Amino acid sequence: MSGSTAVPLDASDLFHIGIVVDDPHKAMSELSALLGHEWGEMMGGELPVSLPDGDVVIDLRAWYSLTAPRIEIVQSVPETIWQPTPDSGIHHLGYWADDVVAGSAALEERGFSTEAIGKLPDGKPYWAYHCSATGPRIELVSRALLPTMTRYFETGKLTV
């Protein structure tokens, strides 16, 4: 790790907590009954993802709570990093990032290895997962998605 003291993330950019489960509908139903959460439609599907071993296409499905605090329920994907976390249930903390590439580099500098990168058709990263042996997994999400996500949180739909 480098001796850099600059803080790579801003705490106020935390916008969701991700939980990976085998049965998303059961988890959403339980959180609705217990905490009153409402849920938007499924987002995701077959997505190209860059992993340390190479590029793959993964069927990645997620639902966000429309109520705060935002919770993302992710359908587990066998033999990937998207597996249920047995201890706390929390899989990752999701942060907005102005520059996913620079944010990823700053996290790597501090010992967070890159686990997966989602790329747009032009190859530009728009999200990335990082992990550390001593801390929580961190997901960086491009702030360019903020208008789309704001609309989703308001309507529960990806398109209106």
CSV table of C-alpha atoms in Angstrom, one decimal:
chain,number,residue,atom,x,y,z
A,1,MET,CA,0.0,0.0,0.0
A,2,SER,CA,1.1,3.5,-0.7
A,3,GLY,CA,1.6,6.2,1.9
A,4,SER,CA,-1.1,8.4,0.2
A,5,THR,CA,-3.4,10.1,2.7
A,6,ALA,CA,-6.0,11.4,0.3
A,7,VAL,CA,-9.5,9.9,1.0
A,8,PRO,CA,-10.6,7.9,-2.1
A,9,LEU,CA,-14.3,8.0,-1.3
A,10,ASP,CA,-16.7,10.5,0.3
A,11,ALA,CA,-18.9,9.0,3.0
A,12,SER,CA,-21.9,11.1,1.7
A,13,ASP,CA,-21.7,9.2,-1.6
A,14,LEU,CA,-22.9,5.9,0.0
A,15,PHE,CA,-26.2,5.3,-1.6
A,16,HIS,CA,-27.0,1.6,-1.0
A,17,ILE,CA,-26.2,-1.5,0.9
A,18,GLY,CA,-26.1,-4.7,-1.3
A,19,ILE,CA,-27.3,-8.1,-0.1
A,20,VAL,CA,-26.9,-11.2,-2.2
A,21,VAL,CA,-29.5,-13.9,-1.7
A,22,ASP,CA,-30.6,-17.1,-3.3
A,23,ASP,CA,-34.3,-16.1,-3.2
A,24,PRO,CA,-34.7,-12.4,-3.9
A,25,HIS,CA,-38.5,-12.4,-3.8
A,26,LYS,CA,-38.5,-14.0,-0.3
A,27,ALA,CA,-35.9,-11.5,0.9
A,28,MET,CA,-37.9,-8.5,-0.5
A,29,SER,CA,-41.1,-9.8,1.0
A,30,GLU,CA,-39.4,-10.2,4.4
A,31,LEU,CA,-37.9,-6.7,4.3
A,32,SER,CA,-41.2,-5.3,3.2
A,33,ALA,CA,-43.1,-6.9,6.1
A,34,LEU,CA,-40.4,-6.1,8.6
A,35,LEU,CA,-39.3,-2.6,7.6
A,36,GLY,CA,-41.9,-1.4,5.1
A,37,HIS,CA,-39.6,-1.3,2.1
A,38,GLU,CA,-41.1,-1.0,-1.4
A,39,TRP,CA,-39.3,-2.4,-4.4
A,40,GLY,CA,-38.6,-1.3,-8.0
A,41,GLU,CA,-38.6,-3.6,-11.0
A,42,MET,CA,-35.7,-6.0,-11.7
A,43,MET,CA,-32.7,-4.4,-13.4
A,44,GLY,CA,-29.9,-6.2,-15.0
A,45,GLY,CA,-29.8,-9.4,-17.1
A,46,GLU,CA,-27.0,-10.7,-19.3
A,47,LEU,CA,-24.2,-8.3,-18.7
A,48,PRO,CA,-20.6,-8.2,-19.9
A,49,VAL,CA,-18.3,-8.2,-16.9
A,50,SER,CA,-14.5,-8.1,-16.7
A,51,LEU,CA,-13.1,-10.4,-14.0
A,52,PRO,CA,-9.4,-10.9,-13.1
A,53,ASP,CA,-9.4,-14.0,-15.2
A,54,GLY,CA,-11.0,-12.4,-18.3
A,55,ASP,CA,-14.2,-11.1,-19.7
A,56,VAL,CA,-17.5,-13.1,-19.2
A,57,VAL,CA,-21.2,-12.5,-19.6
A,58,ILE,CA,-23.1,-13.0,-16.3
A,59,ASP,CA,-26.9,-13.1,-15.7
A,60,LEU,CA,-26.9,-10.4,-13.0
A,61,ARG,CA,-30.3,-9.5,-11.6
A,62,ALA,CA,-31.0,-6.9,-8.8
A,63,TRP,CA,-33.9,-5.0,-7.2
A,64,TYR,CA,-33.5,-1.7,-5.3
A,65,SER,CA,-35.7,-0.5,-2.5
A,66,LEU,CA,-37.6,2.6,-3.4
A,67,THR,CA,-37.6,3.6,0.2
A,68,ALA,CA,-34.6,4.8,2.1
A,69,PRO,CA,-32.2,3.6,3.2
A,70,ARG,CA,-31.6,2.0,-0.1
A,71,ILE,CA,-31.1,-1.7,-0.2
A,72,GLU,CA,-30.1,-3.6,-3.3
A,73,ILE,CA,-31.2,-7.3,-3.4
A,74,VAL,CA,-29.0,-9.2,-5.8
A,75,GLN,CA,-29.8,-12.7,-7.1
A,76,SER,CA,-26.9,-15.1,-6.3
A,77,VAL,CA,-24.9,-16.3,-9.2
A,78,PRO,CA,-23.1,-19.7,-8.7
A,79,GLU,CA,-19.3,-19.7,-8.9
A,80,THR,CA,-19.0,-15.9,-8.9
A,81,ILE,CA,-18.4,-13.2,-6.3
A,82,TRP,CA,-22.2,-12.8,-6.1
A,83,GLN,CA,-22.8,-15.3,-3.3
A,84,PRO,CA,-24.7,-14.9,-0.1
A,85,THR,CA,-22.7,-13.6,2.8
A,86,PRO,CA,-23.5,-15.9,5.8
A,87,ASP,CA,-22.2,-13.7,8.6
A,88,SER,CA,-23.9,-10.3,8.2
A,89,GLY,CA,-25.8,-10.8,4.9
A,90,ILE,CA,-24.2,-7.5,3.7
A,91,HIS,CA,-22.4,-8.2,0.4
A,92,HIS,CA,-21.2,-4.7,-0.4
A,93,LEU,CA,-21.5,-0.9,0.2
A,94,GLY,CA,-22.3,1.0,-3.0
A,95,TYR,CA,-20.8,4.5,-3.6
A,96,TRP,CA,-21.3,7.0,-6.4
A,97,ALA,CA,-18.0,7.8,-8.2
A,98,ASP,CA,-17.3,10.6,-10.5
A,99,ASP,CA,-14.5,8.5,-12.1
A,100,VAL,CA,-14.8,4.7,-11.7
A,101,VAL,CA,-11.3,4.1,-13.1
A,102,ALA,CA,-9.6,6.7,-10.8
A,103,GLY,CA,-11.6,5.5,-7.8
A,104,SER,CA,-10.7,1.9,-8.5
A,105,ALA,CA,-7.0,2.8,-8.7
A,106,ALA,CA,-7.2,4.6,-5.4
A,107,LEU,CA,-8.9,1.6,-3.8
A,108,GLU,CA,-6.3,-0.8,-5.3
A,109,GLU,CA,-3.6,1.5,-3.9
A,110,ARG,CA,-5.1,0.9,-0.4
A,111,GLY,CA,-5.2,-2.9,-0.8
A,112,PHE,CA,-8.7,-3.4,-2.2
A,113,SER,CA,-8.3,-5.9,-5.1
A,114,THR,CA,-10.5,-5.5,-8.2
A,115,GLU,CA,-13.1,-8.3,-8.4
A,116,ALA,CA,-15.3,-7.3,-11.3
A,117,ILE,CA,-15.8,-4.4,-13.6
A,118,GLY,CA,-19.0,-3.6,-15.6
A,119,LYS,CA,-18.4,-1.9,-18.9
A,120,LEU,CA,-20.5,0.0,-21.3
A,121,PRO,CA,-20.5,-1.1,-25.0
A,122,ASP,CA,-17.8,1.4,-25.7
A,123,GLY,CA,-15.6,-0.3,-23.0
A,124,LYS,CA,-15.8,2.5,-20.4
A,125,PRO,CA,-16.3,1.1,-16.9
A,126,TYR,CA,-19.5,2.2,-15.2
A,127,TRP,CA,-19.2,0.1,-12.0
A,128,ALA,CA,-16.6,-1.9,-10.2
A,129,TYR,CA,-16.4,-4.2,-7.2
A,130,HIS,CA,-13.4,-4.2,-4.9
A,131,CYS,CA,-12.6,-6.3,-1.8
A,132,SER,CA,-10.2,-6.3,1.1
A,133,ALA,CA,-9.3,-9.0,3.6
A,134,THR,CA,-10.1,-6.6,6.5
A,135,GLY,CA,-13.0,-4.5,5.3
A,136,PRO,CA,-16.2,-4.5,3.5
A,137,ARG,CA,-16.5,-5.1,-0.3
A,138,ILE,CA,-16.9,-1.7,-2.1
A,139,GLU,CA,-18.9,-1.1,-5.3
A,140,LEU,CA,-18.2,2.1,-7.2
A,141,VAL,CA,-21.0,3.2,-9.5
A,142,SER,CA,-20.6,5.9,-12.1
A,143,ARG,CA,-22.3,9.1,-11.0
A,144,ALA,CA,-23.4,9.4,-14.7
A,145,LEU,CA,-26.1,6.8,-13.8
A,146,LEU,CA,-27.5,9.1,-11.1
A,147,PRO,CA,-30.4,10.6,-13.3
A,148,THR,CA,-31.4,7.0,-14.3
A,149,MET,CA,-31.3,5.8,-10.7
A,150,THR,CA,-33.2,8.8,-9.4
A,151,ARG,CA,-35.9,8.2,-11.9
A,152,TYR,CA,-35.9,4.5,-10.9
A,153,PHE,CA,-36.2,5.4,-7.2
A,154,GLU,CA,-39.1,7.7,-8.0
A,155,THR,CA,-41.1,5.4,-10.2
A,156,GLY,CA,-39.8,1.8,-9.6
A,157,LYS,CA,-39.3,1.5,-13.4
A,158,LEU,CA,-36.2,1.6,-15.5
A,159,THR,CA,-38.0,3.5,-18.2
A,160,VAL,CA,-41.0,5.8,-18.0
